[in-house]
JSON list of C-alpha atoms in Angstrom, two decimals:
[
{"chain": "A", "resi": 1, "resn": "UNK", "atom": "CA", "xyz": [10.74, -12.98, -2.73]},
{"chain": "A", "resi": 2, "resn": "UNK", "atom": "CA", "xyz": [11.27, -9.31, -3.48]},
{"chain": "A", "resi": 3, "resn": "UNK", "atom": "CA", "xyz": [9.04, -6.94, -5.46]},
{"chain": "A", "resi": 4, "resn": "UNK", "atom": "CA", "xyz": [8.22, -3.22, -5.42]},
{"chain": "A", "resi": 5, "resn": "UNK", "atom": "CA", "xyz": [9.90, 0.07, -4.98]},
{"chain": "A", "resi": 6, "resn": "UNK", "atom": "CA", "xyz": [11.35, -0.62, -1.51]},
{"chain": "A", "resi": 7, "resn": "UNK", "atom": "CA", "xyz": [11.88, -4.30, -1.98]},
{"chain": "A", "resi": 8, "resn": "UNK", "atom": "CA", "xyz": [15.59, -4.42, -0.95]},
{"chain": "A", "resi": 9, "resn": "UNK", "atom": "CA", "xyz": [15.31, -2.20, 2.04]},
{"chain": "A", "resi": 10, "resn": "UNK", "atom": "CA", "xyz": [14.19, -3.20, 5.55]},
{"chain": "A", "resi": 11, "resn": "UNK", "atom": "CA", "xyz": [10.36, -3.08, 6.01]},
{"chain": "A", "resi": 12, "resn": "UNK", "atom": "CA", "xyz": [9.07, 0.44, 6.47]},
{"chain": "A", "resi": 13, "resn": "UNK", "atom": "CA", "xyz": [8.02, 1.54, 9.96]},
{"chain": "A", "resi": 14, "resn": "UNK", "atom": "CA", "xyz": [4.76, 3.38, 10.55]},
{"chain": "A", "resi": 15, "resn": "UNK", "atom": "CA", "xyz": [6.43, 6.82, 10.30]},
{"chain": "A", "resi": 16, "resn": "UNK", "atom": "CA", "xyz": [8.09, 5.92, 7.07]},
{"chain": "A", "resi": 17, "resn": "UNK", "atom": "CA", "xyz": [4.72, 4.58, 5.60]},
{"chain": "A", "resi": 18, "resn": "UNK", "atom": "CA", "xyz": [3.15, 7.91, 6.62]},
{"chain": "A", "resi": 19, "resn": "UNK", "atom": "CA", "xyz": [5.87, 9.82, 4.86]},
{"chain": "A", "resi": 20, "resn": "UNK", "atom": "CA", "xyz": [5.47, 7.85, 1.75]},
{"chain": "A", "resi": 21, "resn": "UNK", "atom": "CA", "xyz": [1.68, 8.39, 1.77]},
{"chain": "A", "resi": 22, "resn": "UNK", "atom": "CA", "xyz": [2.11, 12.13, 2.27]},
{"chain": "A", "resi": 23, "resn": "UNK", "atom": "CA", "xyz": [4.55, 12.14, -0.70]},
{"chain": "A", "resi": 24, "resn": "UNK", "atom": "CA", "xyz": [2.08, 10.45, -2.92]},
{"chain": "A", "resi": 25, "resn": "UNK", "atom": "CA", "xyz": [-0.63, 12.90, -1.80]},
{"chain": "A", "resi": 26, "resn": "UNK", "atom": "CA", "xyz": [1.62, 15.78, -2.48]},
{"chain": "A", "resi": 27, "resn": "UNK", "atom": "CA", "xyz": [1.96, 14.61, -6.03]},
{"chain": "A", "resi": 28, "resn": "UNK", "atom": "CA", "xyz": [-1.75, 14.93, -6.42]},
{"chain": "A", "resi": 29, "resn": "UNK", "atom": "CA", "xyz": [-2.42, 11.18, -6.66]},
{"chain": "A", "resi": 30, "resn": "UNK", "atom": "CA", "xyz": [-5.29, 9.33, -5.00]},
{"chain": "A", "resi": 31, "resn": "UNK", "atom": "CA", "xyz": [-4.59, 6.26, -2.96]},
{"chain": "A", "resi": 32, "resn": "UNK", "atom": "CA", "xyz": [-5.85, 2.77, -2.35]},
{"chain": "A", "resi": 33, "resn": "UNK", "atom": "CA", "xyz": [-4.90, -0.04, -0.01]},
{"chain": "A", "resi": 34, "resn": "UNK", "atom": "CA", "xyz": [-4.73, -3.63, -1.18]},
{"chain": "A", "resi": 35, "resn": "UNK", "atom": "CA", "xyz": [-3.92, -6.89, 0.51]},
{"chain": "A", "resi": 36, "resn": "UNK", "atom": "CA", "xyz": [-3.12, -10.53, -0.37]},
{"chain": "A", "resi": 37, "resn": "UNK", "atom": "CA", "xyz": [-1.71, -13.68, 1.13]},
{"chain": "A", "resi": 38, "resn": "UNK", "atom": "CA", "xyz": [0.05, -14.46, -2.20]},
{"chain": "A", "resi": 39, "resn": "UNK", "atom": "CA", "xyz": [2.56, -11.66, -3.11]},
{"chain": "A", "resi": 40, "resn": "UNK", "atom": "CA", "xyz": [3.99, -13.26, -6.15]},
{"chain": "A", "resi": 41, "resn": "UNK", "atom": "CA", "xyz": [4.86, -10.56, -8.76]},
{"chain": "A", "resi": 42, "resn": "UNK", "atom": "CA", "xyz": [2.60, -12.33, -11.33]},
{"chain": "A", "resi": 43, "resn": "UNK", "atom": "CA", "xyz": [-0.35, -12.12, -8.91]},
{"chain": "A", "resi": 44, "resn": "UNK", "atom": "CA", "xyz": [-2.29, -9.15, -10.25]},
{"chain": "A", "resi": 45, "resn": "UNK", "atom": "CA", "xyz": [-5.31, -9.92, -8.10]},
{"chain": "A", "resi": 46, "resn": "UNK", "atom": "CA", "xyz": [-4.73, -8.23, -4.81]},
{"chain": "A", "resi": 47, "resn": "UNK", "atom": "CA", "xyz": [-7.99, -7.55, -2.86]},
{"chain": "A", "resi": 48, "resn": "UNK", "atom": "CA", "xyz": [-8.85, -3.86, -2.39]},
{"chain": "A", "resi": 49, "resn": "UNK", "atom": "CA", "xyz": [-9.55, -2.65, 1.16]},
{"chain": "A", "resi": 50, "resn": "UNK", "atom": "CA", "xyz": [-12.61, -0.36, 0.76]},
{"chain": "A", "resi": 51, "resn": "UNK", "atom": "CA", "xyz": [-12.70, 1.93, -2.29]},
{"chain": "A", "resi": 52, "resn": "UNK", "atom": "CA", "xyz": [-9.96, 4.12, -3.77]},
{"chain": "A", "resi": 53, "resn": "UNK", "atom": "CA", "xyz": [-9.63, 7.19, -1.54]},
{"chain": "A", "resi": 54, "resn": "UNK", "atom": "CA", "xyz": [-10.16, 9.90, -4.32]},
{"chain": "A", "resi": 55, "resn": "UNK", "atom": "CA", "xyz": [-11.13, 12.71, -1.96]},
{"chain": "A", "resi": 56, "resn": "UNK", "atom": "CA", "xyz": [-8.86, 12.16, 0.92]},
{"chain": "A", "resi": 57, "resn": "UNK", "atom": "CA", "xyz": [-6.00, 14.59, 1.21]},
{"chain": "A", "resi": 58, "resn": "UNK", "atom": "CA", "xyz": [-5.00, 13.74, 4.71]},
{"chain": "A", "resi": 59, "resn": "UNK", "atom": "CA", "xyz": [-2.27, 11.18, 5.37]},
{"chain": "A", "resi": 60, "resn": "UNK", "atom": "CA", "xyz": [-3.76, 10.40, 8.76]},
{"chain": "A", "resi": 61, "resn": "UNK", "atom": "CA", "xyz": [-7.01, 9.22, 7.21]},
{"chain": "A", "resi": 62, "resn": "UNK", "atom": "CA", "xyz": [-5.20, 6.95, 4.91]},
{"chain": "A", "resi": 63, "resn": "UNK", "atom": "CA", "xyz": [-2.98, 5.66, 7.71]},
{"chain": "A", "resi": 64, "resn": "UNK", "atom": "CA", "xyz": [-6.17, 4.76, 9.59]},
{"chain": "A", "resi": 65, "resn": "UNK", "atom": "CA", "xyz": [-7.32, 2.61, 6.56]},
{"chain": "A", "resi": 66, "resn": "UNK", "atom": "CA", "xyz": [-3.96, 0.98, 6.41]},
{"chain": "A", "resi": 67, "resn": "UNK", "atom": "CA", "xyz": [-3.85, 0.23, 10.06]},
{"chain": "A", "resi": 68, "resn": "UNK", "atom": "CA", "xyz": [-7.52, -1.15, 9.92]},
{"chain": "A", "resi": 69, "resn": "UNK", "atom": "CA", "xyz": [-6.62, -3.43, 7.04]},
{"chain": "A", "resi": 70, "resn": "UNK", "atom": "CA", "xyz": [-3.41, -4.58, 8.91]},
{"chain": "A", "resi": 71, "resn": "UNK", "atom": "CA", "xyz": [-5.52, -5.33, 12.05]},
{"chain": "A", "resi": 72, "resn": "UNK", "atom": "CA", "xyz": [-8.16, -7.26, 10.05]},
{"chain": "A", "resi": 73, "resn": "UNK", "atom": "CA", "xyz": [-5.54, -9.26, 8.00]},
{"chain": "A", "resi": 74, "resn": "UNK", "atom": "CA", "xyz": [-2.39, -9.62, 10.01]},
{"chain": "A", "resi": 75, "resn": "UNK", "atom": "CA", "xyz": [-1.24, -12.61, 7.93]},
{"chain": "A", "resi": 76, "resn": "UNK", "atom": "CA", "xyz": [-1.39, -10.72, 4.59]},
{"chain": "A", "resi": 77, "resn": "UNK", "atom": "CA", "xyz": [0.92, -8.48, 2.70]},
{"chain": "A", "resi": 78, "resn": "UNK", "atom": "CA", "xyz": [-0.49, -4.84, 2.38]},
{"chain": "A", "resi": 79, "resn": "UNK", "atom": "CA", "xyz": [0.45, -2.49, -0.33]},
{"chain": "A", "resi": 80, "resn": "UNK", "atom": "CA", "xyz": [-0.32, 1.22, -1.07]},
{"chain": "A", "resi": 81, "resn": "UNK", "atom": "CA", "xyz": [-1.11, 2.30, -4.57]},
{"chain": "A", "resi": 82, "resn": "UNK", "atom": "CA", "xyz": [-1.19, 5.84, -6.09]},
{"chain": "A", "resi": 83, "resn": "UNK", "atom": "CA", "xyz": [-3.38, 6.60, -9.07]},
{"chain": "A", "resi": 84, "resn": "UNK", "atom": "CA", "xyz": [-2.90, 9.60, -11.42]},
{"chain": "A", "resi": 85, "resn": "UNK", "atom": "CA", "xyz": [-6.24, 10.88, -12.86]},
{"chain": "A", "resi": 86, "resn": "UNK", "atom": "CA", "xyz": [-4.44, 12.61, -15.71]},
{"chain": "A", "resi": 87, "resn": "UNK", "atom": "CA", "xyz": [-2.64, 9.46, -16.87]},
{"chain": "A", "resi": 88, "resn": "UNK", "atom": "CA", "xyz": [-5.67, 7.34, -15.83]},
{"chain": "A", "resi": 89, "resn": "UNK", "atom": "CA", "xyz": [-3.61, 4.64, -14.22]},
{"chain": "A", "resi": 90, "resn": "UNK", "atom": "CA", "xyz": [-1.43, 3.49, -11.30]},
{"chain": "A", "resi": 91, "resn": "UNK", "atom": "CA", "xyz": [1.93, 5.37, -11.01]},
{"chain": "A", "resi": 92, "resn": "UNK", "atom": "CA", "xyz": [3.10, 4.39, -7.52]},
{"chain": "A", "resi": 93, "resn": "UNK", "atom": "CA", "xyz": [2.96, 1.07, -5.61]},
{"chain": "A", "resi": 94, "resn": "UNK", "atom": "CA", "xyz": [4.78, -0.20, -2.60]},
{"chain": "A", "resi": 95, "resn": "UNK", "atom": "CA", "xyz": [4.29, -2.99, -0.05]},
{"chain": "A", "resi": 96, "resn": "UNK", "atom": "CA", "xyz": [3.83, -1.21, 3.30]},
{"chain": "A", "resi": 97, "resn": "UNK", "atom": "CA", "xyz": [3.34, -4.30, 5.50]},
{"chain": "A", "resi": 98, "resn": "UNK", "atom": "CA", "xyz": [4.73, -7.85, 5.49]},
{"chain": "A", "resi": 99, "resn": "UNK", "atom": "CA", "xyz": [3.38, -10.55, 7.75]},
{"chain": "A", "resi": 100, "resn": "UNK", "atom": "CA", "xyz": [5.40, -11.17, 10.87]},
{"chain": "A", "resi": 101, "resn": "UNK", "atom": "CA", "xyz": [7.01, -14.46, 9.58]},
{"chain": "A", "resi": 102, "resn": "UNK", "atom": "CA", "xyz": [8.32, -12.59, 6.49]},
{"chain": "A", "resi": 103, "resn": "UNK", "atom": "CA", "xyz": [9.95, -9.66, 8.28]}
]
């Protein structure tokens, strides 16, 4: 099953995830981390890891949250979302981690 911005590319490695997070931050968006064990495109109910990171401007801090989520839920899909305060909605989303059996 494929979905998201990078769905037809190989899974992103840690450096590529960090680069994408930095790009989202450079656009002025805030980020959140979500996870699920059911990645179907019609599944709108991913669980949020913590709260949206409105005040974080450092990719390393967001990577820490991403890695903590991955460690806590190694069998789940994890995605990164970017929110634009001006548009008041999500503008970026990509799956940053696939479980080992899906890679």
